[in-house]
CSV table of N, CA and C in Angstrom, one decimal:
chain,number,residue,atom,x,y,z
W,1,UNK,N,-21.1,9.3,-2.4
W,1,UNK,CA,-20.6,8.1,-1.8
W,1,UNK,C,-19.2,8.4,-1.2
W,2,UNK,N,-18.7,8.2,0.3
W,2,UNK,CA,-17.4,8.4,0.8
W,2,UNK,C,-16.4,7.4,-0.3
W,3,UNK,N,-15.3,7.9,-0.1
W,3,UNK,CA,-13.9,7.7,-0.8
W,3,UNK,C,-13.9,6.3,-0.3
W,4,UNK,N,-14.0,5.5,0.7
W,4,UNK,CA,-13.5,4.4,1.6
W,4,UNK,C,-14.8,3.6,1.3
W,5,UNK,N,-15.9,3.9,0.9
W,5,UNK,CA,-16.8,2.6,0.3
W,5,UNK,C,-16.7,2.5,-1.1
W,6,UNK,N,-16.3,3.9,-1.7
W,6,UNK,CA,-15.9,3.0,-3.0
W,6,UNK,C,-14.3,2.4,-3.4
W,7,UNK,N,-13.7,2.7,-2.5
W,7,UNK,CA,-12.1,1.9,-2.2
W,7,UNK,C,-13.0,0.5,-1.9
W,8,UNK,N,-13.5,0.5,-1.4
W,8,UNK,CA,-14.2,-0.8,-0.6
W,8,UNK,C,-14.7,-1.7,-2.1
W,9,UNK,N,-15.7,-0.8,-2.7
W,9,UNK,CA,-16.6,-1.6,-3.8
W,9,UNK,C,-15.5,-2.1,-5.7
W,10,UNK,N,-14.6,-1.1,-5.3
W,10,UNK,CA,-13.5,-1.2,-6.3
W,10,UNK,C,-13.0,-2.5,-5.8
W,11,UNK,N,-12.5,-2.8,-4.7
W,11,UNK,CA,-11.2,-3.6,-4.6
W,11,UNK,C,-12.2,-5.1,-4.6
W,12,UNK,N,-13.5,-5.2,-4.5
W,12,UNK,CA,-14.1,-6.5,-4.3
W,12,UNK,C,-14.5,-6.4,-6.0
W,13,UNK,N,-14.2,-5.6,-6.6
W,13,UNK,CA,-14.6,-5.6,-8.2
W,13,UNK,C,-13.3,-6.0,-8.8
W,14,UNK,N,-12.1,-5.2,-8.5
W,14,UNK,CA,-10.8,-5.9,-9.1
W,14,UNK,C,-10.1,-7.4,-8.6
W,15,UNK,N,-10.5,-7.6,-7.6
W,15,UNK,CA,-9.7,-8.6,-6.7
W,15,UNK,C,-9.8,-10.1,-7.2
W,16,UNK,N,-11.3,-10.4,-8.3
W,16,UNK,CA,-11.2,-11.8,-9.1
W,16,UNK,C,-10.7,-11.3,-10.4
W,17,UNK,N,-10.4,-10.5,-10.8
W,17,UNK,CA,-9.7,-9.9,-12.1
W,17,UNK,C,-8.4,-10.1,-12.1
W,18,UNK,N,-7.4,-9.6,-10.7
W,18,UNK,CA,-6.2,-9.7,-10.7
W,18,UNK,C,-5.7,-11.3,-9.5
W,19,UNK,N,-6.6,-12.2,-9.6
W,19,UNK,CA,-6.5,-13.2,-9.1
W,19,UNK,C,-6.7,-14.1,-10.4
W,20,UNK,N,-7.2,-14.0,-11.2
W,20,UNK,CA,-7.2,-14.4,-12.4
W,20,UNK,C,-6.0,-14.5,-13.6
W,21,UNK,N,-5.7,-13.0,-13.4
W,21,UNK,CA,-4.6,-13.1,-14.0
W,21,UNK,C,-2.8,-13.2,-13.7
W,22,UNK,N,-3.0,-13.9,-12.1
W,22,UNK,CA,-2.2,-14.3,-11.2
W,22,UNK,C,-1.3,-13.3,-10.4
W,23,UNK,N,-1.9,-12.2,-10.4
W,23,UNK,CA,-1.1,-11.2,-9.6
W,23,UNK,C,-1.5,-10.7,-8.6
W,24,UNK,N,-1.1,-9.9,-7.4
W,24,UNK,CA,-2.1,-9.6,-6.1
W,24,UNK,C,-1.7,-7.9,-6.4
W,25,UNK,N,-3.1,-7.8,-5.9
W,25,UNK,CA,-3.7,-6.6,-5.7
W,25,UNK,C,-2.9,-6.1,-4.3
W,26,UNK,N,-2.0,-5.1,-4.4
W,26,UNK,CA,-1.4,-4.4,-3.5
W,26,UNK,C,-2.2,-3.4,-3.1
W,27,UNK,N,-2.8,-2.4,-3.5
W,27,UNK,CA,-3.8,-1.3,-2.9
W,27,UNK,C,-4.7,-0.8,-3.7
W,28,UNK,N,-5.7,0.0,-3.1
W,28,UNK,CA,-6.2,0.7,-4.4
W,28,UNK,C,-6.9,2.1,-3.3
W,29,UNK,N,-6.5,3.0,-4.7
W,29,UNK,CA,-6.4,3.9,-4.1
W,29,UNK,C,-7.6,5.4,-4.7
W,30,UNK,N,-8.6,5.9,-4.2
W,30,UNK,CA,-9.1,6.9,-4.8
W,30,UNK,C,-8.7,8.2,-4.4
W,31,UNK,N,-8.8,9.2,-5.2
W,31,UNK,CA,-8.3,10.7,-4.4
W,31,UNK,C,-8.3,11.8,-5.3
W,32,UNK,N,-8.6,13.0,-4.8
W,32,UNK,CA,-8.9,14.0,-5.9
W,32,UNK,C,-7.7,15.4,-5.5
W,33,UNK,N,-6.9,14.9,-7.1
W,33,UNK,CA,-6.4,15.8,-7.2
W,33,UNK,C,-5.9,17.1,-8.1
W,34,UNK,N,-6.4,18.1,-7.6
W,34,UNK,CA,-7.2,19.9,-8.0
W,34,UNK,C,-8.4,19.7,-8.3
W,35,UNK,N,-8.4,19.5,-9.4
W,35,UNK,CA,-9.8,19.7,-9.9
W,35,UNK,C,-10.5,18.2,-10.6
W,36,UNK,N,-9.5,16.8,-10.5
W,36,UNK,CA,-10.0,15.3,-10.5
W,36,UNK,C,-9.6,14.6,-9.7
W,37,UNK,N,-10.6,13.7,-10.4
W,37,UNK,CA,-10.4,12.5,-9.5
W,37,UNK,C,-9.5,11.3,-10.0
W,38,UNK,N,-8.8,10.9,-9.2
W,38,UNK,CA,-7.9,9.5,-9.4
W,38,UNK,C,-8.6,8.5,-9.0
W,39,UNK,N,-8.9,6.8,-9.7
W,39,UNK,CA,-8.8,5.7,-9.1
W,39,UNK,C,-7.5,4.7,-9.5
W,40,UNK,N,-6.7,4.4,-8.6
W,40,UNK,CA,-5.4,3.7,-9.0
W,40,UNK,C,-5.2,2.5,-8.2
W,41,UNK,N,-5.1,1.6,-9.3
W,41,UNK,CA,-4.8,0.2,-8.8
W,41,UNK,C,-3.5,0.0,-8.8
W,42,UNK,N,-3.0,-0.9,-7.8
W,42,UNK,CA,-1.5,-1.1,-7.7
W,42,UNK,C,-1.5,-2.6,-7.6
W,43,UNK,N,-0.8,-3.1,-8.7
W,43,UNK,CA,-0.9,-4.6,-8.6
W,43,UNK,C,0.7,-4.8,-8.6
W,44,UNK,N,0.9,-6.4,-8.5
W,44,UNK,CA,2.1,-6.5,-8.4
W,44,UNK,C,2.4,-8.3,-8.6
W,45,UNK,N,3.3,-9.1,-9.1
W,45,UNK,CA,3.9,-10.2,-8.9
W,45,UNK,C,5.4,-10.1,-8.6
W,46,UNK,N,5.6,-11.8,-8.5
W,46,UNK,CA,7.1,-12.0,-8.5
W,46,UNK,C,8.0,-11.5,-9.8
W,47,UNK,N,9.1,-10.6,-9.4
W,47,UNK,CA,9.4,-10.2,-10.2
W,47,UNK,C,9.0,-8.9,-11.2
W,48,UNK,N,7.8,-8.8,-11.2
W,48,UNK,CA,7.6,-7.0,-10.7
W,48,UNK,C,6.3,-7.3,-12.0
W,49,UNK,N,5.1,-6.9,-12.7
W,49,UNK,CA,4.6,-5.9,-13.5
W,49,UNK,C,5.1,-5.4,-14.9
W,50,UNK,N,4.5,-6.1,-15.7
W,50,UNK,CA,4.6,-5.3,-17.2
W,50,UNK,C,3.5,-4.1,-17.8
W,51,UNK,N,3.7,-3.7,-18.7
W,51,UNK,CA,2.6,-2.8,-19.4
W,51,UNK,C,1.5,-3.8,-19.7
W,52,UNK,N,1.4,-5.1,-20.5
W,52,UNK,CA,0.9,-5.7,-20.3
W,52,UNK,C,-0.3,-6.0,-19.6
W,53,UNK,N,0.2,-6.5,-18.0
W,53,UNK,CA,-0.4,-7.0,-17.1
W,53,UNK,C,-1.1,-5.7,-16.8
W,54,UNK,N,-1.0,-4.5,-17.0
W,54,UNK,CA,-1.4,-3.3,-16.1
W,54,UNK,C,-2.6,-3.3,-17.2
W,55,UNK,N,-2.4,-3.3,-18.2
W,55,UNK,CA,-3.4,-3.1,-20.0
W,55,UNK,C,-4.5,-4.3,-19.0
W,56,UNK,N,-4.2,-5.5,-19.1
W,56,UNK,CA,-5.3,-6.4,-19.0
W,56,UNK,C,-5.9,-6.0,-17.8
W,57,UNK,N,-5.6,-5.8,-16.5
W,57,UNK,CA,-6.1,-5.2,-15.4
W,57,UNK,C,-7.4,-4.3,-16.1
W,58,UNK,N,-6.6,-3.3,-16.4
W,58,UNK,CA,-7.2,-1.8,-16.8
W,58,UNK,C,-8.8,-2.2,-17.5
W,59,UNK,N,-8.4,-3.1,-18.4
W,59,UNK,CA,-9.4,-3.2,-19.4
W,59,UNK,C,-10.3,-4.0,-19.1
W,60,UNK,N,-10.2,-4.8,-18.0
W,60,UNK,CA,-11.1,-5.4,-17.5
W,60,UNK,C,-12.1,-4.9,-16.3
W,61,UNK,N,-11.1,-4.3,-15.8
W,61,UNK,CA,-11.9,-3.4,-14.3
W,61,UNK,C,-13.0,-2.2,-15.1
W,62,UNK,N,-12.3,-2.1,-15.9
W,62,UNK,CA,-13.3,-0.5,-17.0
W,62,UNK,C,-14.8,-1.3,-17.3
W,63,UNK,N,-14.5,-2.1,-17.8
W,63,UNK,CA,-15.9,-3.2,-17.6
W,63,UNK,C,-16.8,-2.9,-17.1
W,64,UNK,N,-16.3,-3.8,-15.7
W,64,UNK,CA,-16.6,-3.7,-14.6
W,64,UNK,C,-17.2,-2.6,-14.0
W,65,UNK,N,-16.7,-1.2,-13.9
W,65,UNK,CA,-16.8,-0.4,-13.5
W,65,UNK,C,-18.0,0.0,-14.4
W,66,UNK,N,-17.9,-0.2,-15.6
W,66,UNK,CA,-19.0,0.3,-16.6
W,66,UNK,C,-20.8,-0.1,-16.3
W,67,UNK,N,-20.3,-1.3,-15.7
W,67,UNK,CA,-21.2,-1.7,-15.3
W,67,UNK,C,-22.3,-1.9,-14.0
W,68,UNK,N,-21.1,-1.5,-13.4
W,68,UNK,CA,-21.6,-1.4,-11.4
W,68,UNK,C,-21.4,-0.2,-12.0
W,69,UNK,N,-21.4,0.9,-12.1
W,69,UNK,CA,-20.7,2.4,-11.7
W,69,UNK,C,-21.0,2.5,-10.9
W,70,UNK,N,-19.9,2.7,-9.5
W,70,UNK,CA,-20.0,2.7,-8.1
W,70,UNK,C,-19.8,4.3,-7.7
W,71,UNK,N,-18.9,5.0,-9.2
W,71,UNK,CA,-18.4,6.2,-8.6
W,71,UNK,C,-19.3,7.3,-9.6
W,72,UNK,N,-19.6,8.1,-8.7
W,72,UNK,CA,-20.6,9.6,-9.5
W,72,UNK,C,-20.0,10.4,-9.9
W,73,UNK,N,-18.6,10.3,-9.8
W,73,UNK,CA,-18.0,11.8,-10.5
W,73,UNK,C,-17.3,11.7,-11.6
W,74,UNK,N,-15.9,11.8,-13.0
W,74,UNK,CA,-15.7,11.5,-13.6
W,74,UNK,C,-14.5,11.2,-13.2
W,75,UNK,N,-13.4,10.6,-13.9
W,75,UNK,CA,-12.2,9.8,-13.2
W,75,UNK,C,-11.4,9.7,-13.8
W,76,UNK,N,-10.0,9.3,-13.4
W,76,UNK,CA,-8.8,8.9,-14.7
W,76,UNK,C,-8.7,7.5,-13.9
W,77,UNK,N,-8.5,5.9,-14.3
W,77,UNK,CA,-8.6,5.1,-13.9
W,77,UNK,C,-6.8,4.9,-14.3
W,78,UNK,N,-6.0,4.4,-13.2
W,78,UNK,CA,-4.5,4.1,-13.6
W,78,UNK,C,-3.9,2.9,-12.9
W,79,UNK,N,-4.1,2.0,-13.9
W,79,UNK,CA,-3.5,0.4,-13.0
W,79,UNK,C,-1.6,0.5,-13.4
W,80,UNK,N,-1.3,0.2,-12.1
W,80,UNK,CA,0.2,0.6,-12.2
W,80,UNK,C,0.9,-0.5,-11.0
W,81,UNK,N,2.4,-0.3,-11.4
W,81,UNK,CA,3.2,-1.2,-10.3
W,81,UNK,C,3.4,-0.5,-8.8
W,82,UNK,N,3.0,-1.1,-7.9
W,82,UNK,CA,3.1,0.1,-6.6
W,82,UNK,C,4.3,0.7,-6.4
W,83,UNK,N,5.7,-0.2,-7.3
W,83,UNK,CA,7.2,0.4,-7.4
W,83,UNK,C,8.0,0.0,-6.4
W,84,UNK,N,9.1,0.7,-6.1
W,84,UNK,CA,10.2,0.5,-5.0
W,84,UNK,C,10.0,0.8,-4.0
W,85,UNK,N,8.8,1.2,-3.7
W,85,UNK,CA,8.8,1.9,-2.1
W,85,UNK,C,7.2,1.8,-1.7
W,86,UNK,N,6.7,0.5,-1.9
W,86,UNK,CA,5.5,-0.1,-2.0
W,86,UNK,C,4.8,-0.4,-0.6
W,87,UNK,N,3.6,0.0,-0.6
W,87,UNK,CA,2.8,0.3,0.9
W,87,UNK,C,2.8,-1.1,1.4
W,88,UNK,N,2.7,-0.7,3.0
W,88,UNK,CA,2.9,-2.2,3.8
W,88,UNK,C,1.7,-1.9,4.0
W,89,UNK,N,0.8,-2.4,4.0
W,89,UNK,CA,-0.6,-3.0,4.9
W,89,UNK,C,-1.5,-4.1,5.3
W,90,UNK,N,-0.6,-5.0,4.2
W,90,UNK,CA,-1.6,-6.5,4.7
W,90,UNK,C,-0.2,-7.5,5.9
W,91,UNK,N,-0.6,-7.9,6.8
W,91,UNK,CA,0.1,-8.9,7.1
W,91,UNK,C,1.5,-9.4,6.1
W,92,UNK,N,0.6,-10.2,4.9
W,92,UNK,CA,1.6,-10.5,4.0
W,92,UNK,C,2.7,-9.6,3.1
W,93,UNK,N,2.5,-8.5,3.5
W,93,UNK,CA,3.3,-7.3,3.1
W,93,UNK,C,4.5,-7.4,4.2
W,94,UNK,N,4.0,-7.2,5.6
W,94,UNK,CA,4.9,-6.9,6.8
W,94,UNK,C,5.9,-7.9,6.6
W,95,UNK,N,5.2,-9.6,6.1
W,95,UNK,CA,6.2,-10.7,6.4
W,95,UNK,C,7.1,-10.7,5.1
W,96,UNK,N,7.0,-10.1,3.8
W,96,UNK,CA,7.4,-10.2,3.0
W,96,UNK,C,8.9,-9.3,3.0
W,97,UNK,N,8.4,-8.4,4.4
W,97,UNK,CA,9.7,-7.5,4.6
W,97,UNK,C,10.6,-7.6,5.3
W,98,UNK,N,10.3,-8.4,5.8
W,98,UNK,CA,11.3,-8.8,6.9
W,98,UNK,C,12.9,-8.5,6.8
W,99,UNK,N,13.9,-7.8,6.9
W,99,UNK,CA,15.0,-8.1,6.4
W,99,UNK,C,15.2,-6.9,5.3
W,100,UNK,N,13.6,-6.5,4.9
W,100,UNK,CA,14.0,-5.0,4.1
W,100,UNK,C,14.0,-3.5,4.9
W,101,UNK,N,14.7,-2.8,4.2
W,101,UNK,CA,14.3,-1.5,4.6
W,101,UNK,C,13.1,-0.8,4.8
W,102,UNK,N,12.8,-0.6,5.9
W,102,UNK,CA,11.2,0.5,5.7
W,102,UNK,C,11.2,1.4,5.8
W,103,UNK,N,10.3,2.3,5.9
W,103,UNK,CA,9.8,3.7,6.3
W,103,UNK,C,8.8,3.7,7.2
W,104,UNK,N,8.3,4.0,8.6
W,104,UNK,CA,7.1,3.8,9.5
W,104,UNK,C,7.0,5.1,10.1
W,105,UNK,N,5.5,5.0,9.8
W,105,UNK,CA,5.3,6.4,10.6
W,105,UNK,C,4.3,6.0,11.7
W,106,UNK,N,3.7,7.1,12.7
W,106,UNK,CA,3.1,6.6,13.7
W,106,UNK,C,1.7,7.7,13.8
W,107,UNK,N,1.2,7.4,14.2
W,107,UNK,CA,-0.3,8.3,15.1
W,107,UNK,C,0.5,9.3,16.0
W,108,UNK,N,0.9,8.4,17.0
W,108,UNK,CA,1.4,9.6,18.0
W,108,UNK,C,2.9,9.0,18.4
W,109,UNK,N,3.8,9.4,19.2
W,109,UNK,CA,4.9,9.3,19.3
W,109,UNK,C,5.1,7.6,19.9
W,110,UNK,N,5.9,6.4,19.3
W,110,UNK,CA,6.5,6.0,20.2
W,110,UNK,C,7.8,6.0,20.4
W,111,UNK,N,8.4,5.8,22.0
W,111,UNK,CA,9.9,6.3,22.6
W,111,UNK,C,10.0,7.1,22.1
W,112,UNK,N,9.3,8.5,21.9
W,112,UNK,CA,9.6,9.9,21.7
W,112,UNK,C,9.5,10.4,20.0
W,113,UNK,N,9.5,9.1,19.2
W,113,UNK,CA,9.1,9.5,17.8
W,113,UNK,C,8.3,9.4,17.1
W,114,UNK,N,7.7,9.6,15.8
W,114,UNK,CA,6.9,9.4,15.5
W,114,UNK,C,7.4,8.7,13.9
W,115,UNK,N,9.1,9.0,13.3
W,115,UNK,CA,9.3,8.6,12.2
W,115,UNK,C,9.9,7.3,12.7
W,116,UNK,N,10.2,6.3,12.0
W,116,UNK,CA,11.2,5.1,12.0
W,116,UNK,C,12.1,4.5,10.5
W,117,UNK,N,12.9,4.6,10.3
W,117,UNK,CA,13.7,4.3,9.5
W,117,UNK,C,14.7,2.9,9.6
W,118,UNK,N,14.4,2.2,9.0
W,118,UNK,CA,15.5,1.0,8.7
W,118,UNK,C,15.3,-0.4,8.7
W,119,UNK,N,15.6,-1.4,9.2
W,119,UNK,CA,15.2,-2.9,8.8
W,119,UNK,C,14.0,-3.2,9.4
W,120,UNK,N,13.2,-3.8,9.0
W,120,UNK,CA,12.0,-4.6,9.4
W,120,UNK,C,12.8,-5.8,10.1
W,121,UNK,N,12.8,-6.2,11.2
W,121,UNK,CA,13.3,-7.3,12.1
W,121,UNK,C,12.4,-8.2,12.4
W,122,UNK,N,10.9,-8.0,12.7
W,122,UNK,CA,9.8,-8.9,13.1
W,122,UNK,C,8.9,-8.4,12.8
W,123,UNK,N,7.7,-9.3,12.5
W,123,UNK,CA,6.4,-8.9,12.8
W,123,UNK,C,5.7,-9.7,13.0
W,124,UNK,N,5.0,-9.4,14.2
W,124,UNK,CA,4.1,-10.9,15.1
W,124,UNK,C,2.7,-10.6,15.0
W,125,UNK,N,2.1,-9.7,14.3
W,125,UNK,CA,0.6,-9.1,14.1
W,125,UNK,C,-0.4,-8.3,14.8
W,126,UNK,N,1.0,-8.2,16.0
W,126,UNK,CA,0.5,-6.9,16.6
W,126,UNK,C,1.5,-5.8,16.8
W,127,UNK,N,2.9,-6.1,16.7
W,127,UNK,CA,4.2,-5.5,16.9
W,127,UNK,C,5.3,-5.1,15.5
W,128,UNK,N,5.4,-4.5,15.3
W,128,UNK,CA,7.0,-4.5,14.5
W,128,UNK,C,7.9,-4.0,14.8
W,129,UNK,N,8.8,-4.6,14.7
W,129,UNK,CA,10.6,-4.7,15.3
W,129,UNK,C,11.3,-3.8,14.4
W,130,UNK,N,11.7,-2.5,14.5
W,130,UNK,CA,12.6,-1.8,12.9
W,130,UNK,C,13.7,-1.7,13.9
W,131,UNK,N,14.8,-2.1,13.1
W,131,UNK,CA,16.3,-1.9,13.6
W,131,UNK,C,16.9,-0.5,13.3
W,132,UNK,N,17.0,0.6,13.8
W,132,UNK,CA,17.7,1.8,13.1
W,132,UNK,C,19.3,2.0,13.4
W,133,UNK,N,19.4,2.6,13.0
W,133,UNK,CA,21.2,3.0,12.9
W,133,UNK,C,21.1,4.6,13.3
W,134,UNK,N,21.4,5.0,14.8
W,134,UNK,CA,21.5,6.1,15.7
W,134,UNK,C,23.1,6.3,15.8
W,135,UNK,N,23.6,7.1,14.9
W,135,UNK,CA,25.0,7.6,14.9
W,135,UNK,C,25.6,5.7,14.6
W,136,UNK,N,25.9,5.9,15.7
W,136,UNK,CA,27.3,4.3,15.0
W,136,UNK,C,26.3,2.7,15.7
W,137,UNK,N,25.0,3.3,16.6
W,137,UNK,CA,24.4,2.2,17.2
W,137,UNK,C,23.4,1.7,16.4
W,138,UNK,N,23.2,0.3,16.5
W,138,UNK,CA,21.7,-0.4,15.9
W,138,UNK,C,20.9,-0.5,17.2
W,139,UNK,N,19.9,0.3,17.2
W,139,UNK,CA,18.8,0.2,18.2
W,139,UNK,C,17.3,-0.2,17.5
W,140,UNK,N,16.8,-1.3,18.4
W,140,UNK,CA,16.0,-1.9,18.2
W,140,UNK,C,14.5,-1.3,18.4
W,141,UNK,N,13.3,-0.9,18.0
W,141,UNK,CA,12.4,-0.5,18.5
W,141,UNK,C,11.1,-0.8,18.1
W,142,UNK,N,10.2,-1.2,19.0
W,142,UNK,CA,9.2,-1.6,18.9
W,142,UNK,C,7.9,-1.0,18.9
W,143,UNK,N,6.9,-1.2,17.5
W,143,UNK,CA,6.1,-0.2,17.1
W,143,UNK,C,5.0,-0.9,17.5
W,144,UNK,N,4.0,-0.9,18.1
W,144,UNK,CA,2.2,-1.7,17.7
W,144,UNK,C,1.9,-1.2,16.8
W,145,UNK,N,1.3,-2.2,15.8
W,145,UNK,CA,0.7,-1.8,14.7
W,145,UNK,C,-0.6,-1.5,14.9
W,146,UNK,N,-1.2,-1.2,15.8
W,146,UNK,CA,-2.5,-0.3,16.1
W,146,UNK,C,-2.0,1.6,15.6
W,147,UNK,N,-0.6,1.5,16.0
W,147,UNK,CA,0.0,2.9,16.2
W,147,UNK,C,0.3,3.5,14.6
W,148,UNK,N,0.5,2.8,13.6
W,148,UNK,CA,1.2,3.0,12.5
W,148,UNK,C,0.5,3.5,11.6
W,149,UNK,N,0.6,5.1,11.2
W,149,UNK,CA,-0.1,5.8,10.2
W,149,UNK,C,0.4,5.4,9.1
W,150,UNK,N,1.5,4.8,8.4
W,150,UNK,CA,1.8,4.7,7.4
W,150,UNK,C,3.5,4.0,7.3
W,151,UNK,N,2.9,2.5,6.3
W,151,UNK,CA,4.3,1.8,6.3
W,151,UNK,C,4.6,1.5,4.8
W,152,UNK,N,5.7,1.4,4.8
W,152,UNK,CA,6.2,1.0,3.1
W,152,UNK,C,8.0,1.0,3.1
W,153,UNK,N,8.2,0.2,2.4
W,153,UNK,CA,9.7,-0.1,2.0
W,153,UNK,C,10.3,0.9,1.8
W,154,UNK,N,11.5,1.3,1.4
W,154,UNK,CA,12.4,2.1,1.9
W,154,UNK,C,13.4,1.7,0.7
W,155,UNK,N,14.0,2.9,0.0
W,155,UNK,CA,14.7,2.6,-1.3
W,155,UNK,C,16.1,3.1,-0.4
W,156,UNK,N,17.0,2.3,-0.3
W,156,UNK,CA,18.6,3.4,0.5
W,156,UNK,C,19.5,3.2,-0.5
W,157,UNK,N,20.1,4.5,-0.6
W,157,UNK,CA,21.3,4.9,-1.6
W,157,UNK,C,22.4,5.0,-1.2
């Protein structure tokens, strides 16, 4: 079974589990690394994630999983907080950022780059606005989100 139908068959298995226990499912992620496999849930609420909430997740999805087994190979299952620097992908991610620091990367270049660093200024559902800081300038730049290999907050020190 590809990686992306069981990302697929996990997240419609965890998604009344962590709606239940009032928190949203920020991603989920499978992937094998050396010689296993990872399945990692990243949940999250207001005000962040206990050991707790990640135990009840965990122990419920294991169930679950015990009982669909969707996946053929053997696993380490890890429900966790997605943390400080937490993936943008739904809509409600983008709008939640508005005003925060990101990190954007792109498919292919746009205006000559491919990284973006700095405030999230808009997002209209097809566009995002990041404000960067170019030596002493704030330049404004506009990304389609068809273009965006990979977005997530941004921790600055």
């Amino acid at each position: 079974m590809s990686k992306s139908r069981v990302v697929e068959i996990v997240e419609q298995l965890v998604t009344p589990i962590v709606a239940a226990e009032g928190l949203e499912l920020v991603d989920v992620e499978y992937a094998k690394e050396g010689a296993n496999w990872f399945l990692r849930i990243f949940i999250d609420k207001p005000g962040g994630v206990d050991i707790e909430d990640c135990g009840r997740v965990s122990e419920a999805l294991s169930g679950k999983l015990d009982e669909v087994d969707p996946i053929p190979t053997s696993y380490f299952l890890e429900v966790s907080s997605p943390g400080a620097e937490r993936p943008l992908k739904k809509p409600s991610d983008f709008v939640r950022a508005i005003g925060k620091q990101v990190h954007i990367t792109t498919y292919e270049p746009v205006d000559g780059k491919k990284e973006f660093n700095g405030e999230l200024v808009s997002y209209d559902g097809e566009w995002l606005v990041v404000a960067e800081l170019q030596k002493t300038v704030r330049k404004q730049c506009h990304i389609p989100l068809n273009k965006i290999a990979g977005a997530r907050l941004s921790v600055t020190f």
